[in-house]
Short mmCIF file of C-alpha atoms and ligand atoms in Angstrom, two decimals:
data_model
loop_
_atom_site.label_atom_id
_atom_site.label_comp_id
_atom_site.label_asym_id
_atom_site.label_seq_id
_atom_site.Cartn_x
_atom_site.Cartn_y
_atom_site.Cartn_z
CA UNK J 1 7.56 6.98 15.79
CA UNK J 2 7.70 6.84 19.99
CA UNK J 3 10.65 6.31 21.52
CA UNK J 4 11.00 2.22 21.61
CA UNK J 5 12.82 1.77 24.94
CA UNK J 6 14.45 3.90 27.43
CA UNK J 7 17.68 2.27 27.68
CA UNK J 8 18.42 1.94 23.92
CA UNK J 9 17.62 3.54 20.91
CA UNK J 10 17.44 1.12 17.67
CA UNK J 11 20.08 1.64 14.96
CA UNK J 12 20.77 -0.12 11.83
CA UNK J 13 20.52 -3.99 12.18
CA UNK J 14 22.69 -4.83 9.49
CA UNK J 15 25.62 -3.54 7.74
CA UNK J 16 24.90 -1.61 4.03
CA UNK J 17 26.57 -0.77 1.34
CA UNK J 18 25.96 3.16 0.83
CA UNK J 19 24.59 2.96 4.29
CA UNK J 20 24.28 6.50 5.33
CA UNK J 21 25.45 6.32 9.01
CA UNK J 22 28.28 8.42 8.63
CA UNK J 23 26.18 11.20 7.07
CA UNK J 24 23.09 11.31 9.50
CA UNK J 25 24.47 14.32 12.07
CA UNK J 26 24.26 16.35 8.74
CA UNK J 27 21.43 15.19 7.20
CA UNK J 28 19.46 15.59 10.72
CA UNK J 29 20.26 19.12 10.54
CA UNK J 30 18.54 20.07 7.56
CA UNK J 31 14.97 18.43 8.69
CA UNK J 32 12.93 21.04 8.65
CA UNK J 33 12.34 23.14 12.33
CA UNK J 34 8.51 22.67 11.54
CA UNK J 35 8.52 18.60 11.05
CA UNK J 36 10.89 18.31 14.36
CA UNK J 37 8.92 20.46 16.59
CA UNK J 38 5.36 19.62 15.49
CA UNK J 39 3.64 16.43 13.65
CA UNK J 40 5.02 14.96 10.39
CA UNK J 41 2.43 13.20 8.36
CA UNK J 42 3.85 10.64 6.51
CA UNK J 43 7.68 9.47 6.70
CA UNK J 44 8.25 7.85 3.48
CA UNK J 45 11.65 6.19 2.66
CA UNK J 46 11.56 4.34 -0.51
CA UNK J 47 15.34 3.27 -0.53
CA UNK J 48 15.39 1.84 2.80
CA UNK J 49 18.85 0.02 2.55
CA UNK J 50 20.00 -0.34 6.40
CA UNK J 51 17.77 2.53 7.29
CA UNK J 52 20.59 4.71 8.94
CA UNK J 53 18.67 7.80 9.03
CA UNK J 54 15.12 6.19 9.64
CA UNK J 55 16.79 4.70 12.91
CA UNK J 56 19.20 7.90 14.20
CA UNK J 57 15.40 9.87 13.82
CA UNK J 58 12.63 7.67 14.77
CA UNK J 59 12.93 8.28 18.46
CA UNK J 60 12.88 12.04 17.61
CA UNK J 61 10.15 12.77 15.10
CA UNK J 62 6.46 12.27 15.92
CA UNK J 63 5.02 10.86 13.01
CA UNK J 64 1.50 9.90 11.95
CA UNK J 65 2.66 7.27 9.31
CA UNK J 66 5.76 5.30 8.44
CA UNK J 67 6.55 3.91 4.46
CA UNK J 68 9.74 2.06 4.36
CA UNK J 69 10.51 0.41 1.15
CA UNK J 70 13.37 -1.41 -0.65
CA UNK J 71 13.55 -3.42 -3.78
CA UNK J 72 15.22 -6.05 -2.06
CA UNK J 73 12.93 -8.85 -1.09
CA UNK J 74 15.03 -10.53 1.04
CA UNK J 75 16.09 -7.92 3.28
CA UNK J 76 12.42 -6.73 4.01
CA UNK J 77 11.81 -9.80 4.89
CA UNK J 78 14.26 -9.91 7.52
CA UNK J 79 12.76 -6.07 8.94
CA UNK J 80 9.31 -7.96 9.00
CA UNK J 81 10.85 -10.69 10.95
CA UNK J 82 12.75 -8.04 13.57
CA UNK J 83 9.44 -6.41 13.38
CA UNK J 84 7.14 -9.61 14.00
CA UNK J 85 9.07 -12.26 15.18
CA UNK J 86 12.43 -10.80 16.91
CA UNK J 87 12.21 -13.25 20.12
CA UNK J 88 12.41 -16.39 17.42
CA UNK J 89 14.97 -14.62 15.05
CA UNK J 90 17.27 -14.15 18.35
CA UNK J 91 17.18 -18.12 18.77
CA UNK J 92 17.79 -18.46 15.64
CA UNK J 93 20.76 -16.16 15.01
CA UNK J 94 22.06 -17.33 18.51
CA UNK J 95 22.01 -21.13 17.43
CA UNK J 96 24.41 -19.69 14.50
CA UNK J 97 26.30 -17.39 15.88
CA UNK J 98 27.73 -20.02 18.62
CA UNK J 99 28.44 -22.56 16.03
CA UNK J 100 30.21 -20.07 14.46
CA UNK J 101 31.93 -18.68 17.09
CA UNK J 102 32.82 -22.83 18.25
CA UNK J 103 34.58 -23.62 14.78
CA UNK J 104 38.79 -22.52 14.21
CA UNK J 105 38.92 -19.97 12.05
CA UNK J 106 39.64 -22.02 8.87
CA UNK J 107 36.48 -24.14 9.46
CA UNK J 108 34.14 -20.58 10.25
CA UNK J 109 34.74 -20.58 6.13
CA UNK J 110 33.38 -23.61 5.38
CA UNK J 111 30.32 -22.92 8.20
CA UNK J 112 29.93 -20.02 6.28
CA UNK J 113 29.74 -21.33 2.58
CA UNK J 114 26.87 -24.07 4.33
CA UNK J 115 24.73 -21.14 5.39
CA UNK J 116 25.10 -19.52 2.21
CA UNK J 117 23.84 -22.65 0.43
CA UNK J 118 20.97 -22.91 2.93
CA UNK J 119 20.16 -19.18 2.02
CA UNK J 120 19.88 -19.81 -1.58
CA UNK J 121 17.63 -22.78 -1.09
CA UNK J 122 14.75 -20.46 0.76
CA UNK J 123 15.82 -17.47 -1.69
CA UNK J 124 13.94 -19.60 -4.57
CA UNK J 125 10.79 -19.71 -2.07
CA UNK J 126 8.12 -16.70 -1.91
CA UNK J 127 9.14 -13.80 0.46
CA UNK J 128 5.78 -12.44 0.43
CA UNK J 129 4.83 -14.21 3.65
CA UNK J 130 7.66 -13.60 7.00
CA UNK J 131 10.31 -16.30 6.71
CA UNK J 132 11.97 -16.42 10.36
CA UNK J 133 14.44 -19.08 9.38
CA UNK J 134 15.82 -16.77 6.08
CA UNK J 135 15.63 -13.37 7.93
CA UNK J 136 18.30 -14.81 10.50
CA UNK J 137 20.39 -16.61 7.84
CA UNK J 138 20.70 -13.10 5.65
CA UNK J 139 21.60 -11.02 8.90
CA UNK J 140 24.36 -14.17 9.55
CA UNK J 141 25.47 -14.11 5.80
CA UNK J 142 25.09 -9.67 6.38
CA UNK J 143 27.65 -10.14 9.23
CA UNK J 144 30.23 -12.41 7.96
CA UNK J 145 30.09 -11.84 4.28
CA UNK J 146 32.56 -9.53 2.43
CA UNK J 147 31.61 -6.06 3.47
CA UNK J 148 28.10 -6.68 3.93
CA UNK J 149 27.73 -7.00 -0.27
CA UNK J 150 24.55 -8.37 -0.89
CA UNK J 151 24.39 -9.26 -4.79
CA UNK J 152 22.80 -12.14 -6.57
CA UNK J 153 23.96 -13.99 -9.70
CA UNK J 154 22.56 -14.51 -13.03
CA UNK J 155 20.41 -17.42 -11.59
CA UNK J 156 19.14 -15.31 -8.38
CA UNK J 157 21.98 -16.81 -6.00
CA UNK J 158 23.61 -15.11 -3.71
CA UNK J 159 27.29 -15.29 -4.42
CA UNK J 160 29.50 -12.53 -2.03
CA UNK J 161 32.18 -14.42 -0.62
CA UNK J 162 33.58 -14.97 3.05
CA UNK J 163 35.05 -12.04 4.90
CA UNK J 164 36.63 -13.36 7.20
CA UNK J 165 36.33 -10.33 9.34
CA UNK J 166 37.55 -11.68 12.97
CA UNK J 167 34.20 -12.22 15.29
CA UNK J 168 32.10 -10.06 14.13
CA UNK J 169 28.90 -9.80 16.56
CA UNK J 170 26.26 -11.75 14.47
CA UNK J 171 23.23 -11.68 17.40
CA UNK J 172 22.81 -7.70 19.21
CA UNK J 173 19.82 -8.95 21.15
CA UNK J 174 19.16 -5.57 22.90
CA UNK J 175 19.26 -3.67 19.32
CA UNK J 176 17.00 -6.04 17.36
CA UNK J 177 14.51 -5.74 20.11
CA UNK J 178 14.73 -1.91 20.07
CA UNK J 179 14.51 -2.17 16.00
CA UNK J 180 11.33 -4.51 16.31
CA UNK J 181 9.59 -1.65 18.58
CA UNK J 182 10.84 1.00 16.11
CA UNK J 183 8.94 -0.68 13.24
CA UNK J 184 6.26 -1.54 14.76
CA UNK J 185 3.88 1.25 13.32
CA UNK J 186 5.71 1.05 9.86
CA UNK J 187 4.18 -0.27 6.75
CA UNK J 188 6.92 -2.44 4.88
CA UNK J 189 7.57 -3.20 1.34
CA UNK J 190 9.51 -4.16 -1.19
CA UNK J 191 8.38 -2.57 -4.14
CA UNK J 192 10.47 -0.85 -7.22
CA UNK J 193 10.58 2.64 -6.53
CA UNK J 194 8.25 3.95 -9.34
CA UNK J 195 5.32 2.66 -7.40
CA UNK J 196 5.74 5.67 -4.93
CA UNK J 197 4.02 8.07 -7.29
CA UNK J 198 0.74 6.95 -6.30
CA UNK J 199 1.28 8.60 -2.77
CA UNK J 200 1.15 11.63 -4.56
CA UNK J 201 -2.40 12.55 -3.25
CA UNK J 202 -1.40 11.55 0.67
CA UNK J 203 1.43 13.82 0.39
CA UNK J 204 1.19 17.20 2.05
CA UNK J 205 3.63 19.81 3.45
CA UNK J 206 4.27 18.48 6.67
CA UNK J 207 5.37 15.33 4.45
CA UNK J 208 9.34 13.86 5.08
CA UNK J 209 10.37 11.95 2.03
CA UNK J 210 13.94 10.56 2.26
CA UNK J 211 15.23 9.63 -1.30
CA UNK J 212 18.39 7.51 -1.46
CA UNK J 213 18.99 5.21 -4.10
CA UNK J 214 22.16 3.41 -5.18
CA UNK J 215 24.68 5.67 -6.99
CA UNK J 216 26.89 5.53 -10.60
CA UNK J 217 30.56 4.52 -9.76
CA UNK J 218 32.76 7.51 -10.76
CA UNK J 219 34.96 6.50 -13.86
CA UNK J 220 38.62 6.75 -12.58
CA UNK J 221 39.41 10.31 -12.69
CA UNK J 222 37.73 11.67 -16.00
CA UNK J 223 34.89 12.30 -13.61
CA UNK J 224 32.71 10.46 -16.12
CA UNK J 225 30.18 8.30 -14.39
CA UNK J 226 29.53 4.95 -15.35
CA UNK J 227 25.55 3.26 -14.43
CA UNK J 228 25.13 0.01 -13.72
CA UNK J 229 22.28 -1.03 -15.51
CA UNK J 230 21.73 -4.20 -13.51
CA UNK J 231 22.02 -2.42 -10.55
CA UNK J 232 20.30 1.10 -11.01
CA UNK J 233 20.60 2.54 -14.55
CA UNK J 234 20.90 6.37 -16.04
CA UNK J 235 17.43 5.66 -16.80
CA UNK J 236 16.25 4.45 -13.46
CA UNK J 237 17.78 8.09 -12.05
CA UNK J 238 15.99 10.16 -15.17
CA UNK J 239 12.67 8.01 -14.25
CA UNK J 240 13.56 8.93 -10.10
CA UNK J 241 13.96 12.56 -11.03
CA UNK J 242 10.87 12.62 -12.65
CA UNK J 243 8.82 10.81 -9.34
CA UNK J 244 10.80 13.30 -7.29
CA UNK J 245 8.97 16.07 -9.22
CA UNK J 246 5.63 14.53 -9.32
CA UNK J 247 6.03 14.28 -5.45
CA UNK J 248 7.29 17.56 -4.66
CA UNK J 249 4.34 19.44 -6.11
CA UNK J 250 2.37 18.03 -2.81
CA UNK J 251 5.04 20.64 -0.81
CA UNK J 252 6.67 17.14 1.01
CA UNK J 253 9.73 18.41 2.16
CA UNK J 254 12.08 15.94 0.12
CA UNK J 255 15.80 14.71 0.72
CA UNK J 256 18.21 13.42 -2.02
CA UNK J 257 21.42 11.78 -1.48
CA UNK J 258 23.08 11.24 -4.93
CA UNK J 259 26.51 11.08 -6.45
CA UNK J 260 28.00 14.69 -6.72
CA UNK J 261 28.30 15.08 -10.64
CA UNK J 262 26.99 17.67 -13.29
CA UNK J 263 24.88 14.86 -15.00
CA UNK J 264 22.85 14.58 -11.36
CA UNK J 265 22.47 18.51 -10.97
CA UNK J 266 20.96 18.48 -13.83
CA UNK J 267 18.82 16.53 -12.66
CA UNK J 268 18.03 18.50 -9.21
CA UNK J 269 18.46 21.87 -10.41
CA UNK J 270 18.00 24.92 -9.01
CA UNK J 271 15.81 26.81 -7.31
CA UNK J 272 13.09 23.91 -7.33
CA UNK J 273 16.21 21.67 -5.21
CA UNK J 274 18.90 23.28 -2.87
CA UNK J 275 22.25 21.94 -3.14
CA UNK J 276 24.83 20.78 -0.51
CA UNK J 277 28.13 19.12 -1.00
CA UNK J 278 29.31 16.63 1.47
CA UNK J 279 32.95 14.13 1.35
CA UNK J 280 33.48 11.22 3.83
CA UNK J 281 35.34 7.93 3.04
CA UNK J 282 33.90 5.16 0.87
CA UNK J 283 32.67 2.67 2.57
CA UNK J 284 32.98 0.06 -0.29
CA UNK J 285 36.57 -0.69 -1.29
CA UNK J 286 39.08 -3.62 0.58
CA UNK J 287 40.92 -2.47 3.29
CA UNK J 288 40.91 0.65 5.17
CA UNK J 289 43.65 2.19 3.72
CA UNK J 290 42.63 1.51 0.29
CA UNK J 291 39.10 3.29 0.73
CA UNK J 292 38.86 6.44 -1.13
CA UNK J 293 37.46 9.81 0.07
CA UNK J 294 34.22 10.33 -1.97
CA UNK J 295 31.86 13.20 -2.28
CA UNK J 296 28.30 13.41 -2.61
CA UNK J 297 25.12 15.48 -2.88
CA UNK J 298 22.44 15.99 -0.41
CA UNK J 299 19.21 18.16 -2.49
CA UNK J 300 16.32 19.39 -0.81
CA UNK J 301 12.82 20.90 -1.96
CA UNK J 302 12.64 23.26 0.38
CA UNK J 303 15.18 25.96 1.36
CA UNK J 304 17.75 25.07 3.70
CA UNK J 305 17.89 26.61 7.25
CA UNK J 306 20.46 29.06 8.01
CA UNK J 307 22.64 26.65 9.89
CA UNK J 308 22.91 24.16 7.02
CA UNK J 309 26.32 25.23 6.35
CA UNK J 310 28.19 23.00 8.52
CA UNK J 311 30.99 21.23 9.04
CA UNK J 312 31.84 18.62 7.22
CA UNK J 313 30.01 19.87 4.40
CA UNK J 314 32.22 21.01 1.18
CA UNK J 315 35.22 20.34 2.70
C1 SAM P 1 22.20 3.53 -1.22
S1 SAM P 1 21.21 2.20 -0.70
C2 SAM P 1 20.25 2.90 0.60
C3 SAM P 1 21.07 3.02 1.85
C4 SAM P 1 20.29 3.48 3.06
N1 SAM P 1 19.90 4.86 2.98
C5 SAM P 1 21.06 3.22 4.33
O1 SAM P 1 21.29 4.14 5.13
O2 SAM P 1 21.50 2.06 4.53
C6 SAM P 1 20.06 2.03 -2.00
C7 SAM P 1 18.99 0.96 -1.82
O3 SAM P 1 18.09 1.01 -2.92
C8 SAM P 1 17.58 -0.29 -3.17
N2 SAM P 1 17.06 -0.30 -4.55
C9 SAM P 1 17.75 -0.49 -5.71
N3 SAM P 1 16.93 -0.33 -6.77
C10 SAM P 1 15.71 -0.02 -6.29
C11 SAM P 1 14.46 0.28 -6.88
N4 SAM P 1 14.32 0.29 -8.21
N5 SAM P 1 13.40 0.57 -6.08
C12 SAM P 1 13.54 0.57 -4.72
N6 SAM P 1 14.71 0.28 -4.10
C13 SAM P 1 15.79 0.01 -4.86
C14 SAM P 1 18.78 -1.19 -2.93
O4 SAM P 1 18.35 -2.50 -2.59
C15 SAM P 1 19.51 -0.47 -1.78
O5 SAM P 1 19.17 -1.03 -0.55
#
C-alpha cells in the first residue's frame, strides 16, 4: 500500500456505524514492530465497514496484497467506483450535492426522500458489475441520512430516514481521489465472512488480519447481551470464533474488535488471544449528549508489545 499522494492521505469516504476512527491511534500501536518495519504479506480485512483503520495505515505499511471485504453489496460497490471510476462519481455527487445545497431546508427533505427512491430502484439491479450512478447516490444518502444508518427493510429497501444534519459536505473531491489511489492494488468483495477460511493456506506470519464485525447491543444494565439475528447472530460470532482459529494456526498476526462481555472472552480466551480493554463514546445514539460511553475489546494472536498499555485503554 504506497503512499497515494503527497498532499493528502485517504481516510474513510463515508460515515459508519461502529466505524473505528476513534480507536485507530490505539489499535496502530499494537501492529506488530516486525509488519511496520519490514513487508506484510497479505492485509486482509473481512469487515471492511468505512475502513477506518485500512485508511489511517495504508500509507504506512508496505504490503504485498490487499483483501477488503464486506457483506454489504452496495457499499463495495461504491469502493469499486472510488476505486475505478472516482473522476465520474465526483460529477455525479457534485450534480447532487448543489441541488441539494440550492433547495431551503424544508425542501433538502423532500430532495432527499427522491434520491432515496432512486437508490432503491438500482438496489433491485445486480451489483456485481461497478454501478457509477448508485455508488454516488449511497455516499449522498451516507451523508444526509440519519447517522449514516444503512439498513434495508423486509423487501431489500433502504428505509433510514432524513437527518437533517445542517450541510453536511456530500462531495470531498481531494479525499475520494486519494481513496481511489489507496485501493488501487486491493482486491474487493462482498462476500459473507465464512468464505475467508479458504485463505487459510496464503496465510503466513508476516500476515495482518483485521477482524471487526458488528457487535450485540448490551441489554440495559444487566450486562446481558442481546444478538441481532438479522444483523449478526450469537451464532454468526461462535461460527467467527471458529474462522479466527482456523486462521490463526497460519501465525497471521490477527486483530479483534468485539463487545467487552464474558460471553465474547470466552470466545477469545487466553493465552491463544491477548486481551485489551478500551471505552470511548457510542457513536450510535441521537444527540450528543444522549450518546453513552461504551467499552470494548481489542484481542490479538500474538503477544502484545510492551507499550500496549496506553492511554485510553481501561480507563
Ligand atoms: C463494525 S462494522 C465494521 C466497521 C469498520 N471497521 C470501520 O472502521 O468502519 C461491521 C461490518 O460488517 C459487515 N458485515 C455484517 N455481517 C457480515 C458478514 N456475515 N460477513 C462480512 N461482513 C459482514 C457490515 O456490513 C459492517 O460494515
Amino acid at each position: 500500500m504506497a503512499a497515494p499522494s503527497p498532499s493528502l492521505l485517504a481516510h474513510p469516504f463515508v460515515k459508519w456505524p461502529g466505524g473505528k476512527r476513534r480507536l485507530i491511534k490505539q489499535i496502530s500501536k499494537i501492529i506488530p514492530d516486525k509488519l511496520v518495519k519490514g513487508r506484510v504479506s497479505n492485509y486482509v480485512e473481512p469487515f471492511l465497514g468505512g475502513g477506518a483503520l485500512f485508511f489511517s495505515l495504508q500509507s504506512r505499511l508496505d504490503v504485498d496484497r490487499v483483501l477488503l471485504n464486506d457483506k454489504s453489496a452496495p457499499l463495495i460497490n461504491a469502493y469499486r467506483v472510488a476505486r475505478e471510476d472516482v473522476e465520474e462519481l465526483i460529477e455525479h455527487l457534485r450534480t447532487l450535492e448543489e441541488t441539494f445545497y440550492n433547495r431551503s431546508a424544508g425542501r433538502r427533505e423532500d430532495y432527499y426522500y427522491m434520491i432515496r427512491d432512486k437508490f432503491n430502484e438500482r438496489l433491485a439491479k445486480d451489483h456485481d458489475s461497478t454501478d457509477v450512478e448508485a455508488g454516488a447516490l449511497f455516499i449522498f444518502l451516507n451523508k444526509t441520512c440519519y447517522n449514516g444508518v444503512f439498513r434495508l427493510n423486509k423487501s431489500g429497501k433502504f428505509n433510514v430516514p432524513y437527518g437533517d444534519s445542517g450541510n453536511p459536505r456530500i462531495c470531498d473531491a481531494d479525499n475520494l481521489r486519494a481513496v481511489s489511489a489507496a485501493l488501487a492494488p486491493a482486491t474487493l468483495s462482498h462476500k459473507d465472512f465464512k468464505s475467508f477460511s479458504r485463505l487459510l493456506p496464503e496465510l503466513d506470519t508476516r500476515s495482518l488480519v483485521y477482524i471487526d464485525p458488528p457487535y450485540a447491543i448490551k441489554n440495559g444494565t444487566s450486562g446481558f447481551l442481546h444478538y441481532n439475528n438479522k444483523i449478526f447472530s450469537w451464532k454468526d460470532q461462535l461460527e467467527l470464533s471458529k474462522t479466527v482459529e482456523e486462521l490463526r494456526s497460519s501465525g497471521a498476526r490477527i486483530i479483534i474488535s468485539n463487545a467487552a462481555h464474558p460471553d465474547i472472552e470466552e470466545l477469545y480466551p487466553e493465552p491463544k488471544f491477548h486481551r485489551l480493554t478500551m471505552n470511548r463514546s457510542s457513536t450510535i445514539g441521537g444527540t450528543e449528549s444522549s450518546r453513552k460511553r461504551v467499552s470494548e475489546y481489542v484481542f490479538t494472536s500474538y503477544n502484545l508489545p510492551r507499550n500496549a498499555r496506553l492511554e485510553g485503554w481501561g480507563e
